[in-house]
Amino acid sequence: MRCPACRREHRYTPTSYPCPCGAPLAPPLARGGSPEPITHRTWNEDWVVVRCGRCGREDQWPQPELGCSCGTVLRIPVRPVTAPPVPLPVHIPVPPTAPAPRTAFRPVTIRTARDAVTAAALYLKWLGFRDVLQSEARPASGIDLRGPGLVAQVDPTTRPASLRAVECLWLNGLSNSSTSVYFSLAGYTKDARTRGDELRIPLFVMDLTGTPQPVNDAADELIVTGP
């Protein structure tokens, strides 16, 4: 996939979840389709219909998305259920330089702002952070998640995270001698992304499957090294 904003190329594999019949199911990508930047979100438009190849059941599924390192969140085109199936390779070999994989992360589908916080908490625990706690109500500081050596903020709005929000998170982490991590559903403004890089704050975007994706080097490093 090529980002239309910065022209970077990305490899993307849609998240797979089990159908009620037990078969693994993922939205079929439209081969040759061009991803589109997401500038405005509506919950109804962020779902696609997917048909199970084993039992024929049709269900709504979160529209596949990809966070580019330039800060743009891309919507990945999906083949409609009426299109004929495209044969897939039996096996896609893992590159020899790929690190040993963790146990597969199991996200939660995001339908509400609270779901977004829960998805981020699960991901941080998967990365290795311990005793990650959610705030009962959003505090004035904006810090949604805390743990030993950790503060994290989750922005579930339809607006890109701002420079001020990223800097405030960094100040909270600095005052607590903690790692600061930011999650956003709508990406980051250019200034926020640049500042996050300068401050070495891991920045992630989340799609509606609840799967965070790194958008800067600090986030990539956190995934590899853990807390």
PDB file of C-alpha atoms in Angstrom:
ATOM      1  CA  MET A   1       0.000   0.000   0.000  1.00  0.00           C
ATOM      2  CA  ARG A   2       1.297   3.477  -0.881  1.00  0.00           C
ATOM      3  CA  CYS A   3       0.358   6.445   1.304  1.00  0.00           C
ATOM      4  CA  PRO A   4      -1.044   9.219  -0.945  1.00  0.00           C
ATOM      5  CA  ALA A   5       0.172  11.893   1.492  1.00  0.00           C
ATOM      6  CA  CYS A   6       3.890  11.046   1.714  1.00  0.00           C
ATOM      7  CA  ARG A   7       4.230   8.255  -0.925  1.00  0.00           C
ATOM      8  CA  ARG A   8       5.682   5.771   1.572  1.00  0.00           C
ATOM      9  CA  GLU A   9       4.972   2.123   0.839  1.00  0.00           C
ATOM     10  CA  HIS A  10       3.632  -0.261   3.478  1.00  0.00           C
ATOM     11  CA  ARG A  11       2.912  -3.949   3.768  1.00  0.00           C
ATOM     12  CA  TYR A  12      -0.475  -4.625   5.331  1.00  0.00           C
ATOM     13  CA  THR A  13      -2.270  -7.766   6.443  1.00  0.00           C
ATOM     14  CA  PRO A  14      -5.836  -7.415   7.781  1.00  0.00           C
ATOM     15  CA  THR A  15      -6.590  -8.653  11.286  1.00  0.00           C
ATOM     16  CA  SER A  16      -8.240 -12.076  11.349  1.00  0.00           C
ATOM     17  CA  TYR A  17     -10.950 -13.066  13.837  1.00  0.00           C
ATOM     18  CA  PRO A  18     -12.996 -16.249  14.190  1.00  0.00           C
ATOM     19  CA  CYS A  19     -16.437 -16.495  12.614  1.00  0.00           C
ATOM     20  CA  PRO A  20     -19.110 -18.010  14.929  1.00  0.00           C
ATOM     21  CA  CYS A  21     -18.594 -21.230  12.964  1.00  0.00           C
ATOM     22  CA  GLY A  22     -14.911 -21.214  14.019  1.00  0.00           C
ATOM     23  CA  ALA A  23     -13.311 -20.332  10.678  1.00  0.00           C
ATOM     24  CA  PRO A  24     -10.741 -17.483  10.662  1.00  0.00           C
ATOM     25  CA  LEU A  25     -12.249 -14.473   8.932  1.00  0.00           C
ATOM     26  CA  ALA A  26     -10.756 -11.195   7.676  1.00  0.00           C
ATOM     27  CA  PRO A  27     -12.029  -8.509   5.272  1.00  0.00           C
ATOM     28  CA  PRO A  28     -10.906  -9.342   1.701  1.00  0.00           C
ATOM     29  CA  LEU A  29      -8.708  -6.508   0.475  1.00  0.00           C
ATOM     30  CA  ALA A  30      -9.332  -5.034  -2.970  1.00  0.00           C
ATOM     31  CA  ARG A  31      -6.154  -5.911  -4.836  1.00  0.00           C
ATOM     32  CA  GLY A  32      -4.844  -2.913  -6.733  1.00  0.00           C
ATOM     33  CA  GLY A  33      -7.077  -0.528  -4.741  1.00  0.00           C
ATOM     34  CA  SER A  34      -5.683   2.752  -3.426  1.00  0.00           C
ATOM     35  CA  PRO A  35      -5.919   3.620   0.288  1.00  0.00           C
ATOM     36  CA  GLU A  36      -7.636   6.893   1.175  1.00  0.00           C
ATOM     37  CA  PRO A  37      -6.725   9.290   4.021  1.00  0.00           C
ATOM     38  CA  ILE A  38      -9.347   9.455   6.767  1.00  0.00           C
ATOM     39  CA  THR A  39     -10.187  13.110   7.392  1.00  0.00           C
ATOM     40  CA  HIS A  40     -13.555  12.561   9.056  1.00  0.00           C
ATOM     41  CA  ARG A  41     -15.048   9.606  10.888  1.00  0.00           C
ATOM     42  CA  THR A  42     -18.608   8.420  11.307  1.00  0.00           C
ATOM     43  CA  TRP A  43     -19.243   5.165  13.133  1.00  0.00           C
ATOM     44  CA  ASN A  44     -21.693   3.894  10.490  1.00  0.00           C
ATOM     45  CA  GLU A  45     -19.212   4.337   7.628  1.00  0.00           C
ATOM     46  CA  ASP A  46     -16.389   2.522   9.411  1.00  0.00           C
ATOM     47  CA  TRP A  47     -17.913  -0.953   9.012  1.00  0.00           C
ATOM     48  CA  VAL A  48     -17.951  -3.310   6.045  1.00  0.00           C
ATOM     49  CA  VAL A  49     -19.880  -6.513   5.328  1.00  0.00           C
ATOM     50  CA  VAL A  50     -17.757  -9.687   5.210  1.00  0.00           C
ATOM     51  CA  ARG A  51     -18.932 -13.167   4.175  1.00  0.00           C
ATOM     52  CA  CYS A  52     -17.487 -16.314   5.729  1.00  0.00           C
ATOM     53  CA  GLY A  53     -16.149 -18.658   3.078  1.00  0.00           C
ATOM     54  CA  ARG A  54     -16.976 -21.737   5.161  1.00  0.00           C
ATOM     55  CA  CYS A  55     -20.560 -21.186   6.390  1.00  0.00           C
ATOM     56  CA  GLY A  56     -21.662 -18.259   4.184  1.00  0.00           C
ATOM     57  CA  ARG A  57     -22.618 -16.094   7.173  1.00  0.00           C
ATOM     58  CA  GLU A  58     -22.418 -12.321   6.576  1.00  0.00           C
ATOM     59  CA  ASP A  59     -21.468  -9.959   9.408  1.00  0.00           C
ATOM     60  CA  GLN A  60     -20.343  -6.385   9.869  1.00  0.00           C
ATOM     61  CA  TRP A  61     -16.590  -5.968  10.291  1.00  0.00           C
ATOM     62  CA  PRO A  62     -14.420  -2.924  11.105  1.00  0.00           C
ATOM     63  CA  GLN A  63     -13.072  -1.256   7.969  1.00  0.00           C
ATOM     64  CA  PRO A  64      -9.330  -2.072   7.695  1.00  0.00           C
ATOM     65  CA  GLU A  65      -7.087   0.903   8.465  1.00  0.00           C
ATOM     66  CA  LEU A  66      -3.359   1.614   8.481  1.00  0.00           C
ATOM     67  CA  GLY A  67      -1.429   4.319  10.311  1.00  0.00           C
ATOM     68  CA  CYS A  68       1.344   5.755   8.142  1.00  0.00           C
ATOM     69  CA  SER A  69       4.533   7.042   9.774  1.00  0.00           C
ATOM     70  CA  CYS A  70       3.727  10.520   8.413  1.00  0.00           C
ATOM     71  CA  GLY A  71       0.753  10.635  10.786  1.00  0.00           C
ATOM     72  CA  THR A  72      -1.948   9.970   8.168  1.00  0.00           C
ATOM     73  CA  VAL A  73      -4.539   7.282   8.921  1.00  0.00           C
ATOM     74  CA  LEU A  74      -5.461   5.375   5.758  1.00  0.00           C
ATOM     75  CA  ARG A  75      -8.666   3.485   4.945  1.00  0.00           C
ATOM     76  CA  ILE A  76      -7.815   0.249   3.101  1.00  0.00           C
ATOM     77  CA  PRO A  77     -10.247  -0.648   0.266  1.00  0.00           C
ATOM     78  CA  VAL A  78     -12.168  -3.914   0.653  1.00  0.00           C
ATOM     79  CA  ARG A  79     -13.798  -6.088  -2.013  1.00  0.00           C
ATOM     80  CA  PRO A  80     -17.604  -6.114  -1.686  1.00  0.00           C
ATOM     81  CA  VAL A  81     -19.212  -9.418  -0.756  1.00  0.00           C
ATOM     82  CA  THR A  82     -20.708  -9.681  -4.257  1.00  0.00           C
ATOM     83  CA  ALA A  83     -17.238  -9.824  -5.849  1.00  0.00           C
ATOM     84  CA  PRO A  84     -15.884 -13.276  -6.814  1.00  0.00           C
ATOM     85  CA  PRO A  85     -13.290 -14.719  -4.409  1.00  0.00           C
ATOM     86  CA  VAL A  86      -9.623 -14.253  -5.197  1.00  0.00           C
ATOM     87  CA  PRO A  87      -7.364 -17.277  -4.546  1.00  0.00           C
ATOM     88  CA  LEU A  88      -4.765 -16.640  -1.860  1.00  0.00           C
ATOM     89  CA  PRO A  89      -1.332 -18.259  -1.511  1.00  0.00           C
ATOM     90  CA  VAL A  90      -1.294 -21.329   0.692  1.00  0.00           C
ATOM     91  CA  HIS A  91       1.609 -20.003   2.740  1.00  0.00           C
ATOM     92  CA  ILE A  92       3.330 -16.645   3.050  1.00  0.00           C
ATOM     93  CA  PRO A  93       6.866 -17.232   4.337  1.00  0.00           C
ATOM     94  CA  VAL A  94       8.115 -15.098   7.214  1.00  0.00           C
ATOM     95  CA  PRO A  95      11.222 -13.075   6.307  1.00  0.00           C
ATOM     96  CA  PRO A  96      14.347 -14.664   7.767  1.00  0.00           C
ATOM     97  CA  THR A  97      15.136 -11.446   9.658  1.00  0.00           C
ATOM     98  CA  ALA A  98      11.730 -11.300  11.417  1.00  0.00           C
ATOM     99  CA  PRO A  99      11.955 -11.423  15.247  1.00  0.00           C
ATOM    100  CA  ALA A 100      10.401 -14.283  17.185  1.00  0.00           C
ATOM    101  CA  PRO A 101       6.679 -13.480  17.395  1.00  0.00           C
ATOM    102  CA  ARG A 102       4.824 -12.915  20.655  1.00  0.00           C
ATOM    103  CA  THR A 103       1.633 -14.755  21.414  1.00  0.00           C
ATOM    104  CA  ALA A 104      -0.982 -13.213  19.131  1.00  0.00           C
ATOM    105  CA  PHE A 105      -2.517 -10.046  20.544  1.00  0.00           C
ATOM    106  CA  ARG A 106      -6.269 -10.359  21.104  1.00  0.00           C
ATOM    107  CA  PRO A 107      -7.913  -6.950  20.770  1.00  0.00           C
ATOM    108  CA  VAL A 108     -11.460  -5.870  21.565  1.00  0.00           C
ATOM    109  CA  THR A 109     -13.666  -4.265  18.927  1.00  0.00           C
ATOM    110  CA  ILE A 110     -14.037  -0.505  19.478  1.00  0.00           C
ATOM    111  CA  ARG A 111     -17.603   0.764  19.481  1.00  0.00           C
ATOM    112  CA  THR A 112     -17.382   3.338  22.287  1.00  0.00           C
ATOM    113  CA  ALA A 113     -14.755   5.637  23.795  1.00  0.00           C
ATOM    114  CA  ARG A 114     -14.485   3.271  26.758  1.00  0.00           C
ATOM    115  CA  ASP A 115     -13.750   0.386  24.409  1.00  0.00           C
ATOM    116  CA  ALA A 116     -10.801   2.382  23.029  1.00  0.00           C
ATOM    117  CA  VAL A 117      -9.320   2.758  26.525  1.00  0.00           C
ATOM    118  CA  THR A 118      -9.840  -0.949  27.211  1.00  0.00           C
ATOM    119  CA  ALA A 119      -8.157  -1.890  23.915  1.00  0.00           C
ATOM    120  CA  ALA A 120      -5.140   0.285  24.753  1.00  0.00           C
ATOM    121  CA  ALA A 121      -4.885  -1.239  28.240  1.00  0.00           C
ATOM    122  CA  LEU A 122      -4.906  -4.767  26.810  1.00  0.00           C
ATOM    123  CA  TYR A 123      -2.212  -3.817  24.317  1.00  0.00           C
ATOM    124  CA  LEU A 124       0.042  -2.308  26.990  1.00  0.00           C
ATOM    125  CA  LYS A 125      -0.304  -5.476  29.071  1.00  0.00           C
ATOM    126  CA  TRP A 126       0.551  -7.498  25.958  1.00  0.00           C
ATOM    127  CA  LEU A 127       3.697  -5.391  25.552  1.00  0.00           C
ATOM    128  CA  GLY A 128       4.725  -6.317  29.097  1.00  0.00           C
ATOM    129  CA  PHE A 129       3.508  -3.480  31.330  1.00  0.00           C
ATOM    130  CA  ARG A 130       2.176  -4.719  34.672  1.00  0.00           C
ATOM    131  CA  ASP A 131      -0.825  -3.622  36.730  1.00  0.00           C
ATOM    132  CA  VAL A 132      -2.224  -1.280  34.076  1.00  0.00           C
ATOM    133  CA  LEU A 133      -5.217   0.507  35.616  1.00  0.00           C
ATOM    134  CA  GLN A 134      -7.990   2.485  33.922  1.00  0.00           C
ATOM    135  CA  SER A 135      -9.409   5.692  35.380  1.00  0.00           C
ATOM    136  CA  GLU A 136     -13.081   5.385  36.370  1.00  0.00           C
ATOM    137  CA  ALA A 137     -13.782   8.797  34.825  1.00  0.00           C
ATOM    138  CA  ARG A 138     -11.468  10.785  32.586  1.00  0.00           C
ATOM    139  CA  PRO A 139      -9.299  12.990  34.871  1.00  0.00           C
ATOM    140  CA  ALA A 140      -8.397  16.594  34.124  1.00  0.00           C
ATOM    141  CA  SER A 141      -4.841  15.461  33.325  1.00  0.00           C
ATOM    142  CA  GLY A 142      -6.180  13.393  30.391  1.00  0.00           C
ATOM    143  CA  ILE A 143      -4.241  10.339  31.601  1.00  0.00           C
ATOM    144  CA  ASP A 144      -6.495   7.345  30.983  1.00  0.00           C
ATOM    145  CA  LEU A 145      -4.114   4.535  31.967  1.00  0.00           C
ATOM    146  CA  ARG A 146      -1.462   4.206  34.655  1.00  0.00           C
ATOM    147  CA  GLY A 147       0.872   1.488  35.824  1.00  0.00           C
ATOM    148  CA  PRO A 148       4.307   1.105  37.378  1.00  0.00           C
ATOM    149  CA  GLY A 149       6.539   3.299  35.201  1.00  0.00           C
ATOM    150  CA  LEU A 150       3.689   4.047  32.759  1.00  0.00           C
ATOM    151  CA  VAL A 151       1.254   6.818  31.862  1.00  0.00           C
ATOM    152  CA  ALA A 152      -0.877   6.562  28.718  1.00  0.00           C
ATOM    153  CA  GLN A 153      -3.483   8.697  27.002  1.00  0.00           C
ATOM    154  CA  VAL A 154      -6.186   7.468  24.623  1.00  0.00           C
ATOM    155  CA  ASP A 155      -7.849   9.884  22.203  1.00  0.00           C
ATOM    156  CA  PRO A 156     -11.070   8.300  20.838  1.00  0.00           C
ATOM    157  CA  THR A 157     -12.281  11.430  19.037  1.00  0.00           C
ATOM    158  CA  THR A 158     -12.506  11.996  15.284  1.00  0.00           C
ATOM    159  CA  ARG A 159      -9.862  14.753  15.376  1.00  0.00           C
ATOM    160  CA  PRO A 160      -6.100  14.147  15.070  1.00  0.00           C
ATOM    161  CA  ALA A 161      -4.255  14.435  18.383  1.00  0.00           C
ATOM    162  CA  SER A 162      -2.807  17.915  18.935  1.00  0.00           C
ATOM    163  CA  LEU A 163       0.667  19.166  19.800  1.00  0.00           C
ATOM    164  CA  ARG A 164      -0.565  20.341  23.211  1.00  0.00           C
ATOM    165  CA  ALA A 165      -1.998  16.921  24.047  1.00  0.00           C
ATOM    166  CA  VAL A 166       1.285  15.183  23.242  1.00  0.00           C
ATOM    167  CA  GLU A 167       3.315  17.687  25.274  1.00  0.00           C
ATOM    168  CA  CYS A 168       0.958  17.424  28.271  1.00  0.00           C
ATOM    169  CA  LEU A 169       1.327  13.637  28.238  1.00  0.00           C
ATOM    170  CA  TRP A 170       5.108  14.001  28.154  1.00  0.00           C
ATOM    171  CA  LEU A 171       5.046  16.361  31.148  1.00  0.00           C
ATOM    172  CA  ASN A 172       2.938  13.866  33.105  1.00  0.00           C
ATOM    173  CA  GLY A 173       5.397  11.105  32.330  1.00  0.00           C
ATOM    174  CA  LEU A 174       8.349  13.319  33.221  1.00  0.00           C
ATOM    175  CA  SER A 175       6.881  14.271  36.606  1.00  0.00           C
ATOM    176  CA  ASN A 176       6.284  10.587  37.430  1.00  0.00           C
ATOM    177  CA  SER A 177       9.520   9.236  35.897  1.00  0.00           C
ATOM    178  CA  SER A 178       7.324   7.084  33.671  1.00  0.00           C
ATOM    179  CA  THR A 179       7.148   6.011  30.054  1.00  0.00           C
ATOM    180  CA  SER A 180       4.515   8.038  28.176  1.00  0.00           C
ATOM    181  CA  VAL A 181       2.467   6.297  25.459  1.00  0.00           C
ATOM    182  CA  TYR A 182      -0.201   7.897  23.253  1.00  0.00           C
ATOM    183  CA  PHE A 183      -3.038   6.144  21.385  1.00  0.00           C
ATOM    184  CA  SER A 184      -5.238   7.943  18.849  1.00  0.00           C
ATOM    185  CA  LEU A 185      -8.057   6.777  16.586  1.00  0.00           C
ATOM    186  CA  ALA A 186      -7.677   9.664  14.128  1.00  0.00           C
ATOM    187  CA  GLY A 187      -3.882  10.017  13.919  1.00  0.00           C
ATOM    188  CA  TYR A 188      -1.823  13.098  14.781  1.00  0.00           C
ATOM    189  CA  THR A 189      -1.368  16.616  13.514  1.00  0.00           C
ATOM    190  CA  LYS A 190       1.965  17.258  11.809  1.00  0.00           C
ATOM    191  CA  ASP A 191       3.232  19.300  14.789  1.00  0.00           C
ATOM    192  CA  ALA A 192       2.129  16.614  17.252  1.00  0.00           C
ATOM    193  CA  ARG A 193       3.870  13.891  15.268  1.00  0.00           C
ATOM    194  CA  THR A 194       7.097  15.929  15.031  1.00  0.00           C
ATOM    195  CA  ARG A 195       7.047  16.698  18.757  1.00  0.00           C
ATOM    196  CA  GLY A 196       6.379  13.072  19.622  1.00  0.00           C
ATOM    197  CA  ASP A 197       9.454  12.103  17.605  1.00  0.00           C
ATOM    198  CA  GLU A 198      11.585  14.742  19.368  1.00  0.00           C
ATOM    199  CA  LEU A 199      10.427  13.668  22.840  1.00  0.00           C
ATOM    200  CA  ARG A 200      10.684   9.940  22.001  1.00  0.00           C
ATOM    201  CA  ILE A 201       7.039   9.333  22.901  1.00  0.00           C
ATOM    202  CA  PRO A 202       5.626   6.114  21.397  1.00  0.00           C
ATOM    203  CA  LEU A 203       2.681   7.122  19.210  1.00  0.00           C
ATOM    204  CA  PHE A 204       0.088   4.580  18.084  1.00  0.00           C
ATOM    205  CA  VAL A 205      -3.083   4.719  15.999  1.00  0.00           C
ATOM    206  CA  MET A 206      -5.920   2.249  16.528  1.00  0.00           C
ATOM    207  CA  ASP A 207      -8.471   0.997  14.030  1.00  0.00           C
ATOM    208  CA  LEU A 208     -11.927  -0.177  15.056  1.00  0.00           C
ATOM    209  CA  THR A 209     -10.706  -3.745  15.560  1.00  0.00           C
ATOM    210  CA  GLY A 210      -8.833  -2.379  18.580  1.00  0.00           C
ATOM    211  CA  THR A 211      -5.429  -3.173  17.109  1.00  0.00           C
ATOM    212  CA  PRO A 212      -2.821  -0.425  17.712  1.00  0.00           C
ATOM    213  CA  GLN A 213      -0.243   0.264  15.031  1.00  0.00           C
ATOM    214  CA  PRO A 214       3.005   2.214  15.572  1.00  0.00           C
ATOM    215  CA  VAL A 215       3.486   5.501  13.709  1.00  0.00           C
ATOM    216  CA  ASN A 216       6.986   6.500  14.891  1.00  0.00           C
ATOM    217  CA  ASP A 217      10.346   4.944  15.751  1.00  0.00           C
ATOM    218  CA  ALA A 218       9.731   5.165  19.514  1.00  0.00           C
ATOM    219  CA  ALA A 219       6.608   3.033  19.124  1.00  0.00           C
ATOM    220  CA  ASP A 220       8.483   0.496  16.980  1.00  0.00           C
ATOM    221  CA  GLU A 221      11.197   0.252  19.646  1.00  0.00           C
ATOM    222  CA  LEU A 222       8.627  -0.252  22.416  1.00  0.00           C
ATOM    223  CA  ILE A 223       7.106  -3.163  20.516  1.00  0.00           C
ATOM    224  CA  VAL A 224      10.513  -4.808  20.081  1.00  0.00           C
ATOM    225  CA  THR A 225      12.027  -4.157  23.522  1.00  0.00           C
ATOM    226  CA  GLY A 226       8.959  -3.879  25.751  1.00  0.00           C
ATOM    227  CA  PRO A 227       8.907  -1.704  28.888  1.00  0.00           C
TER     228      PRO A 227
END
